[in-house]
Short mmCIF file of C-alpha atoms and ligand atoms in Angstrom, two decimals:
data_model
loop_
_atom_site.label_atom_id
_atom_site.label_comp_id
_atom_site.label_asym_id
_atom_site.label_seq_id
_atom_site.Cartn_x
_atom_site.Cartn_y
_atom_site.Cartn_z
CA MET A 730 -5.10 15.83 -3.29
CA THR A 731 -2.20 18.29 -3.49
CA GLN A 732 -2.03 21.99 -3.99
CA ASP A 733 1.62 22.34 -3.21
CA PRO A 734 3.94 22.97 -6.30
CA ILE A 735 6.81 21.10 -4.57
CA THR A 736 4.72 18.07 -3.96
CA LEU A 737 3.68 17.93 -7.66
CA TYR A 738 7.44 17.79 -8.51
CA GLN A 739 8.06 15.15 -5.89
CA SER A 740 5.31 12.99 -7.27
CA MET A 741 6.61 13.23 -10.80
CA LEU A 742 10.21 12.53 -9.61
CA THR A 743 9.00 9.46 -7.71
CA ILE A 744 7.37 8.04 -10.78
CA ARG A 745 10.38 8.86 -12.97
CA GLU A 746 12.77 7.18 -10.47
CA CYS A 747 10.60 4.19 -9.94
CA GLU A 748 10.47 3.63 -13.67
CA ALA A 749 14.31 4.03 -14.00
CA GLN A 750 14.82 1.47 -11.18
CA LEU A 751 12.47 -1.03 -12.63
CA ASN A 752 14.10 -0.80 -15.98
CA ASP A 753 17.41 -1.41 -14.22
CA LEU A 754 16.03 -4.45 -12.49
CA PHE A 755 14.67 -5.79 -15.74
CA ALA A 756 18.01 -5.30 -17.51
CA LYS A 757 19.60 -7.32 -14.64
CA ASN A 758 17.08 -9.98 -14.94
CA LEU A 759 15.65 -9.42 -11.60
CA PHE A 760 12.17 -8.50 -12.85
CA PRO A 761 9.58 -11.18 -13.45
CA GLY A 762 7.73 -10.70 -16.83
CA TYR A 763 7.34 -7.54 -18.83
CA ILE A 764 7.63 -3.79 -17.90
CA HIS A 765 5.38 -1.32 -19.61
CA SER A 766 7.30 1.86 -18.90
CA TYR A 767 5.61 5.01 -17.96
CA LEU A 768 8.69 7.10 -18.57
CA GLY A 769 7.84 10.40 -20.31
CA GLN A 770 4.06 10.51 -19.27
CA GLU A 771 4.56 11.46 -15.69
CA ALA A 772 2.79 14.83 -15.99
CA CYS A 773 -0.37 13.08 -17.14
CA ALA A 774 -0.90 10.91 -13.92
CA VAL A 775 0.33 13.68 -11.59
CA GLY A 776 -1.63 16.47 -13.16
CA ILE A 777 -4.90 14.48 -13.14
CA CYS A 778 -4.55 12.83 -9.64
CA SER A 779 -3.43 16.01 -7.94
CA GLY A 780 -6.99 17.26 -8.14
CA LEU A 781 -8.63 14.06 -6.72
CA ASN A 782 -9.51 13.02 -3.17
CA ASP A 783 -9.01 9.65 -1.61
CA THR A 784 -12.71 8.93 -2.04
CA ASP A 785 -12.54 9.40 -5.75
CA TYR A 786 -11.90 6.46 -8.02
CA ILE A 787 -9.29 5.61 -10.70
CA VAL A 788 -9.15 2.84 -13.07
CA SER A 789 -5.85 2.20 -14.73
CA ASN A 790 -4.47 0.12 -17.66
CA HIS A 791 -1.44 -1.89 -18.55
CA ARG A 792 0.79 1.23 -18.09
CA GLY A 793 -0.38 1.92 -14.65
CA ARG A 794 2.50 2.63 -12.18
CA GLY A 795 2.33 6.35 -12.68
CA HIS A 796 -1.41 6.33 -11.98
CA TYR A 797 -0.97 4.21 -8.83
CA LEU A 798 1.67 6.32 -7.33
CA ALA A 799 0.07 9.67 -8.20
CA LYS A 800 -3.20 8.57 -6.53
CA GLY A 801 -1.11 7.83 -3.38
CA MET A 802 -0.29 4.03 -3.46
CA ALA A 803 2.56 3.50 -0.99
CA LEU A 804 6.01 3.01 -2.49
CA LYS A 805 7.13 -0.12 -0.81
CA PRO A 806 4.07 -2.34 -1.28
CA MET A 807 3.73 -0.98 -4.83
CA MET A 808 7.27 -1.94 -5.59
CA ALA A 809 6.90 -5.35 -3.98
CA GLU A 810 3.76 -5.96 -6.06
CA MET A 811 5.61 -5.23 -9.27
CA LEU A 812 8.14 -8.03 -8.21
CA GLY A 813 5.13 -10.43 -7.22
CA LYS A 814 6.24 -10.49 -3.59
CA ALA A 815 4.03 -11.40 -0.57
CA THR A 816 4.40 -7.89 0.81
CA GLY A 817 2.98 -6.35 -2.38
CA ILE A 818 -0.17 -4.26 -2.17
CA CYS A 819 -2.08 -7.27 -3.61
CA GLY A 820 0.12 -9.97 -1.92
CA GLY A 821 2.00 -10.34 -5.20
CA ARG A 822 -1.01 -11.74 -7.00
CA GLY A 823 -1.58 -8.63 -9.23
CA GLY A 824 2.05 -8.10 -10.49
CA GLU A 825 2.79 -5.42 -13.00
CA MET A 826 -0.63 -4.96 -14.54
CA HIS A 827 -3.13 -5.46 -11.76
CA ALA A 828 -2.16 -3.66 -8.62
CA ALA A 829 -5.06 -2.20 -6.75
CA ASP A 830 -5.73 -0.31 -3.52
CA PRO A 831 -9.41 0.11 -3.00
CA ALA A 832 -8.98 2.19 0.25
CA LEU A 833 -7.49 4.97 -2.01
CA GLY A 834 -10.08 4.41 -4.78
CA ILE A 835 -7.51 2.73 -6.99
CA LEU A 836 -9.59 0.09 -8.58
CA GLY A 837 -6.72 -1.67 -10.58
CA GLY A 838 -5.02 -1.93 -13.85
CA ASN A 839 -6.19 -4.13 -16.75
CA GLY A 840 -4.30 -6.22 -19.38
CA ILE A 841 -7.34 -6.08 -21.72
CA VAL A 842 -7.03 -2.89 -23.77
CA GLY A 843 -10.18 -0.77 -23.34
CA ALA A 844 -11.68 -2.91 -20.59
CA GLY A 845 -11.11 -0.27 -17.95
CA MET A 846 -13.55 2.17 -19.50
CA PRO A 847 -16.85 0.43 -18.56
CA ILE A 848 -15.42 -0.29 -15.21
CA GLY A 849 -14.82 3.40 -14.69
CA ALA A 850 -18.32 4.06 -15.85
CA GLY A 851 -19.46 1.56 -13.19
CA ALA A 852 -17.44 3.38 -10.56
CA ALA A 853 -18.93 6.69 -11.67
CA LEU A 854 -22.44 5.22 -11.54
CA ALA A 855 -21.80 4.04 -7.97
CA ALA A 856 -20.39 7.45 -7.02
CA GLN A 857 -23.59 9.04 -8.51
CA MET A 858 -25.92 6.75 -6.63
CA ASP A 859 -23.91 7.38 -3.34
CA GLY A 860 -24.43 11.04 -3.90
CA LEU A 861 -21.42 12.12 -2.00
CA GLY A 862 -19.81 14.07 -4.83
CA ALA A 863 -17.11 11.58 -5.72
CA VAL A 864 -15.83 11.14 -9.29
CA ALA A 865 -14.30 8.38 -11.30
CA VAL A 866 -11.31 8.70 -13.62
CA VAL A 867 -10.34 6.04 -16.25
CA PHE A 868 -6.96 6.23 -17.84
CA PHE A 869 -6.50 4.68 -21.31
CA GLY A 870 -4.27 4.94 -24.34
CA GLU A 871 -5.31 6.21 -27.90
CA GLY A 872 -5.18 2.68 -29.12
CA ALA A 873 -7.93 1.77 -26.61
CA SER A 874 -10.07 4.49 -28.09
CA ASN A 875 -10.49 2.19 -31.22
CA ASN A 876 -12.07 -0.48 -29.05
CA GLY A 877 -15.86 -0.70 -28.96
CA ALA A 878 -15.89 -0.23 -25.22
CA PHE A 879 -14.87 3.42 -25.83
CA GLY A 880 -18.06 4.22 -27.69
CA GLU A 881 -20.29 2.34 -25.35
CA THR A 882 -18.74 4.11 -22.33
CA LEU A 883 -18.98 7.53 -23.77
CA ASN A 884 -22.67 6.90 -24.78
CA VAL A 885 -23.76 5.61 -21.36
CA ALA A 886 -21.74 8.25 -19.39
CA ALA A 887 -23.36 11.09 -21.40
CA ALA A 888 -26.89 9.70 -21.22
CA TRP A 889 -26.78 9.21 -17.53
CA LYS A 890 -24.57 12.36 -16.90
CA LEU A 891 -22.06 10.17 -15.00
CA PRO A 892 -19.28 11.85 -12.91
CA LEU A 893 -16.59 10.24 -15.22
CA ILE A 894 -13.43 11.69 -16.54
CA LEU A 895 -12.02 9.87 -19.40
CA VAL A 896 -8.38 10.47 -19.67
CA CYS A 897 -6.79 9.45 -22.95
CA GLU A 898 -3.04 9.53 -22.75
CA ASN A 899 -2.21 9.83 -26.54
CA ASN A 900 1.36 8.76 -26.62
CA LEU A 901 1.25 8.27 -30.55
CA TYR A 902 1.75 4.55 -30.63
CA ALA A 903 -0.34 1.39 -29.77
CA GLU A 904 2.26 -1.34 -29.45
CA MET A 905 4.14 -0.91 -32.76
CA THR A 906 1.32 0.89 -34.71
CA PRO A 907 1.33 4.65 -35.22
CA PHE A 908 -2.06 5.95 -34.25
CA ALA A 909 -2.27 7.93 -37.46
CA GLU A 910 -2.41 4.78 -39.49
CA THR A 911 -5.51 3.44 -37.64
CA VAL A 912 -7.87 6.54 -37.74
CA GLY A 913 -9.12 9.12 -40.03
CA GLN A 914 -9.24 11.70 -37.26
CA PRO A 915 -6.10 11.90 -35.18
CA ASP A 916 -7.69 13.81 -32.27
CA VAL A 917 -9.47 11.45 -29.98
CA ALA A 918 -11.15 14.33 -28.28
CA ALA A 919 -13.03 15.18 -31.50
CA ARG A 920 -15.15 12.08 -31.07
CA ALA A 921 -16.57 13.10 -27.79
CA THR A 922 -18.74 15.75 -29.38
CA GLY A 923 -20.85 13.11 -31.27
CA TYR A 924 -21.70 11.49 -27.92
CA GLY A 925 -22.57 14.73 -26.14
CA VAL A 926 -19.43 14.53 -24.04
CA ALA A 927 -17.29 17.61 -23.23
CA SER A 928 -13.80 17.35 -24.33
CA GLU A 929 -10.42 19.16 -24.18
CA ILE A 930 -7.08 18.62 -25.90
CA VAL A 931 -4.18 19.30 -23.43
CA ASP A 932 -0.44 19.27 -23.58
CA GLY A 933 0.17 16.21 -21.58
CA ASN A 934 3.85 17.11 -20.85
CA ASP A 935 2.73 20.22 -19.01
CA VAL A 936 1.65 19.17 -15.60
CA LEU A 937 -0.05 22.43 -14.70
CA ALA A 938 -2.13 22.44 -18.01
CA VAL A 939 -3.11 18.86 -17.20
CA ARG A 940 -3.96 19.73 -13.67
CA ALA A 941 -6.00 22.79 -14.72
CA ALA A 942 -8.00 20.77 -17.36
CA ALA A 943 -8.56 18.09 -14.82
CA GLY A 944 -9.83 20.61 -12.30
CA ARG A 945 -12.43 21.88 -14.85
CA ALA A 946 -13.47 18.29 -15.64
CA VAL A 947 -13.74 17.33 -11.89
CA ASP A 948 -15.71 20.44 -11.13
CA ARG A 949 -18.23 19.55 -13.88
CA ALA A 950 -18.48 15.99 -12.63
CA ARG A 951 -18.91 16.94 -8.90
CA VAL A 952 -21.92 19.29 -9.73
CA GLY A 953 -23.65 16.62 -11.84
CA ALA A 954 -22.87 18.27 -15.26
CA GLY A 955 -21.61 14.93 -16.71
CA PRO A 956 -18.48 13.35 -18.16
CA THR A 957 -15.44 14.94 -19.83
CA LEU A 958 -12.93 13.46 -22.23
CA LEU A 959 -9.41 14.79 -21.83
CA GLU A 960 -6.92 13.97 -24.51
CA LEU A 961 -3.50 14.41 -23.16
CA LYS A 962 -0.92 14.65 -26.03
CA THR A 963 2.21 12.95 -24.84
CA TYR A 964 4.99 10.39 -25.72
CA ARG A 965 6.25 7.14 -24.11
CA TRP A 966 9.94 7.28 -23.96
CA GLY A 967 10.44 3.62 -23.97
CA GLY A 968 9.22 0.94 -26.32
CA HIS A 969 5.80 -0.72 -25.82
CA PHE A 970 7.60 -2.87 -23.31
CA GLU A 971 11.19 -3.00 -22.20
CA GLY A 972 13.22 -4.83 -24.84
CA ASP A 973 10.98 -3.57 -27.65
CA PRO A 974 13.59 -2.63 -30.46
CA ARG A 975 11.37 0.35 -31.47
CA LYS A 976 11.81 -0.22 -35.22
CA TYR A 977 8.51 1.69 -35.94
CA ARG A 978 9.90 5.14 -35.10
CA THR A 979 13.10 7.09 -35.35
CA ARG A 980 15.70 7.96 -32.65
CA GLU A 981 15.42 11.54 -33.84
CA GLU A 982 11.71 11.60 -33.06
CA GLU A 983 12.57 10.07 -29.50
CA ALA A 984 15.11 12.88 -28.97
CA GLU A 985 12.69 15.62 -29.88
CA TRP A 986 10.09 14.30 -27.33
CA LYS A 987 12.81 13.78 -24.62
CA ALA A 988 13.74 17.38 -25.18
CA ARG A 989 10.08 18.20 -24.05
CA CYS A 990 10.68 16.17 -20.77
CA PRO A 991 7.73 17.00 -18.42
CA VAL A 992 9.81 16.59 -15.30
CA ALA A 993 12.65 18.89 -16.46
CA ARG A 994 10.03 21.31 -17.73
CA TYR A 995 8.39 21.58 -14.43
CA ARG A 996 11.73 21.86 -12.62
CA ARG A 997 12.45 24.89 -14.80
CA HIS A 998 9.18 26.35 -13.75
CA LEU A 999 9.95 25.97 -10.12
CA VAL A 1000 13.35 27.66 -10.59
CA ASP A 1001 11.65 30.48 -12.37
CA LEU A 1002 9.27 30.78 -9.40
CA GLY A 1003 12.31 31.27 -7.17
CA VAL A 1004 12.70 27.83 -5.60
CA GLU A 1005 16.47 27.34 -4.79
CA GLU A 1006 18.53 24.84 -6.70
CA ASP A 1007 19.58 23.43 -3.15
CA ARG A 1008 16.00 22.64 -2.18
CA LEU A 1009 15.29 20.86 -5.51
CA GLY A 1010 18.59 18.95 -5.19
CA SER A 1011 17.83 17.78 -1.64
CA LEU A 1012 14.43 16.68 -2.73
CA GLU A 1013 15.84 14.71 -5.67
CA ALA A 1014 18.26 12.97 -3.38
CA VAL A 1015 15.43 12.09 -0.86
CA VAL A 1016 13.27 10.66 -3.61
CA ALA A 1017 16.09 8.57 -5.04
CA ALA A 1018 16.81 7.18 -1.52
CA GLU A 1019 13.14 6.40 -0.93
CA VAL A 1020 12.91 4.50 -4.24
CA ALA A 1021 16.22 2.74 -3.55
CA GLU A 1022 14.86 1.77 -0.12
CA ALA A 1023 11.64 0.45 -1.68
CA VAL A 1024 13.53 -1.67 -4.27
CA THR A 1025 15.54 -3.24 -1.49
CA PHE A 1026 12.47 -3.92 0.42
CA ALA A 1027 10.84 -5.63 -2.67
CA LEU A 1028 14.00 -7.60 -3.49
CA ASP A 1029 14.34 -8.84 0.12
CA SER A 1030 10.66 -9.74 0.50
CA PRO A 1031 9.49 -13.28 0.19
CA LEU A 1032 7.41 -14.76 -2.67
CA PRO A 1033 3.90 -15.70 -1.61
CA PRO A 1034 3.89 -19.34 -0.36
CA PRO A 1035 2.80 -21.86 -2.97
CA GLU A 1036 0.06 -23.20 -0.74
CA SER A 1037 -1.56 -19.64 -0.86
CA ALA A 1038 -2.05 -19.82 -4.60
CA LEU A 1039 -5.80 -20.50 -4.51
CA LEU A 1040 -6.58 -18.03 -1.81
CA LYS A 1041 -8.51 -14.83 -2.82
CA VAL A 1042 -9.50 -16.38 -6.16
CA PHE A 1043 -13.08 -15.21 -6.94
CA ALA A 1044 -13.61 -16.58 -10.29
C1 TPP B 20 -8.45 -6.40 -26.23
C2 TPP B 20 -6.83 -6.36 -26.36
N1 TPP B 20 -6.42 -6.30 -27.59
C3 TPP B 20 -5.08 -6.18 -27.78
C4 TPP B 20 -4.21 -6.34 -26.84
C5 TPP B 20 -2.70 -6.40 -26.94
N2 TPP B 20 -2.20 -4.95 -26.62
C6 TPP B 20 -1.63 -4.81 -25.42
S1 TPP B 20 -1.24 -3.20 -25.10
C7 TPP B 20 -1.74 -2.67 -26.72
C8 TPP B 20 -1.63 -1.28 -27.22
C9 TPP B 20 -2.36 -0.31 -26.40
O1 TPP B 20 -2.24 0.88 -26.93
P1 TPP B 20 -2.70 2.11 -26.20
O2 TPP B 20 -4.11 1.90 -25.73
O3 TPP B 20 -2.45 3.37 -27.06
O4 TPP B 20 -1.85 2.28 -24.80
P2 TPP B 20 -0.27 2.44 -24.75
O5 TPP B 20 0.34 1.18 -24.74
O6 TPP B 20 0.26 3.35 -25.89
O7 TPP B 20 -0.10 3.15 -23.34
C10 TPP B 20 -2.31 -3.78 -27.42
C11 TPP B 20 -2.78 -3.74 -28.73
C12 TPP B 20 -4.75 -6.49 -25.46
N3 TPP B 20 -3.94 -6.56 -24.46
N4 TPP B 20 -6.10 -6.42 -25.37
#
């Protein structure tokens, strides 16, 4: 949990730099599998997680690195996990979509769209039964809100007043499909009312607005007032995955959203507050160096030995 304005910026920068470095590794054919980039959505993860404690839970999805880092996953084991290395946070078994760190309440990502929502409800139920005031957050895309698990989760969360915060990062596209073509009501938050769930629509590119809304939702959850759905309007800068030719949208639209960059916007805010350029520049250099070090660590780490393939297999 961070209250410090500079730490919020550092957290967003770290995500931004990790995404850029991973895209670079992918372009050089040094990344195994696909990358689902989080570029452009940094304010969502940081704004939400900055109000959480280590004892709170998060459940991520297939676009999860921002969530992992914002909740405190260490950079080197995170990066090594992305490359499937033995030094990864899950020993290289999770890879890009399934990193987890239960000690920090990071219950993992998920390649099955929508599947994280009932897991989040389960974590919220566990928190409620423990009675220690912890909350659970589940991140999902607007595409996932068309999945049946969405309705089931909202229903049970409202009926049982679960301490659950449902965070829909509405980045306008589910794979190659514009959201508007799949729904009659473009605001996911509007659906919450029918289930008796509180909701807010938030500018997902404004880290302070996200943080404030998250604070209200977490406060409600901690005092037993039940779940909240936060719809964060945002945009993914990259394709659905790296290499996606993005034929379903225009370069002009992308440029418009890039002009609303959440990282640059918050940087301007810090400058307006009086934070010196030198201080910001030094911080940017430190973050770039830390991420570069993590990439080197991951590249230099060994793959898990083949004889370990059947260890830690539970199903
Ligand atoms: C149950 C299921 N259906 C379809 C897919 C294929 N798929 C992977 S990501 C994705 C789009 C998800 O869109 P959204 O939830 O909006 O998240 P975003 O990728 O925009 O962050 C789809 C359809 C899947 N993985 N699981």
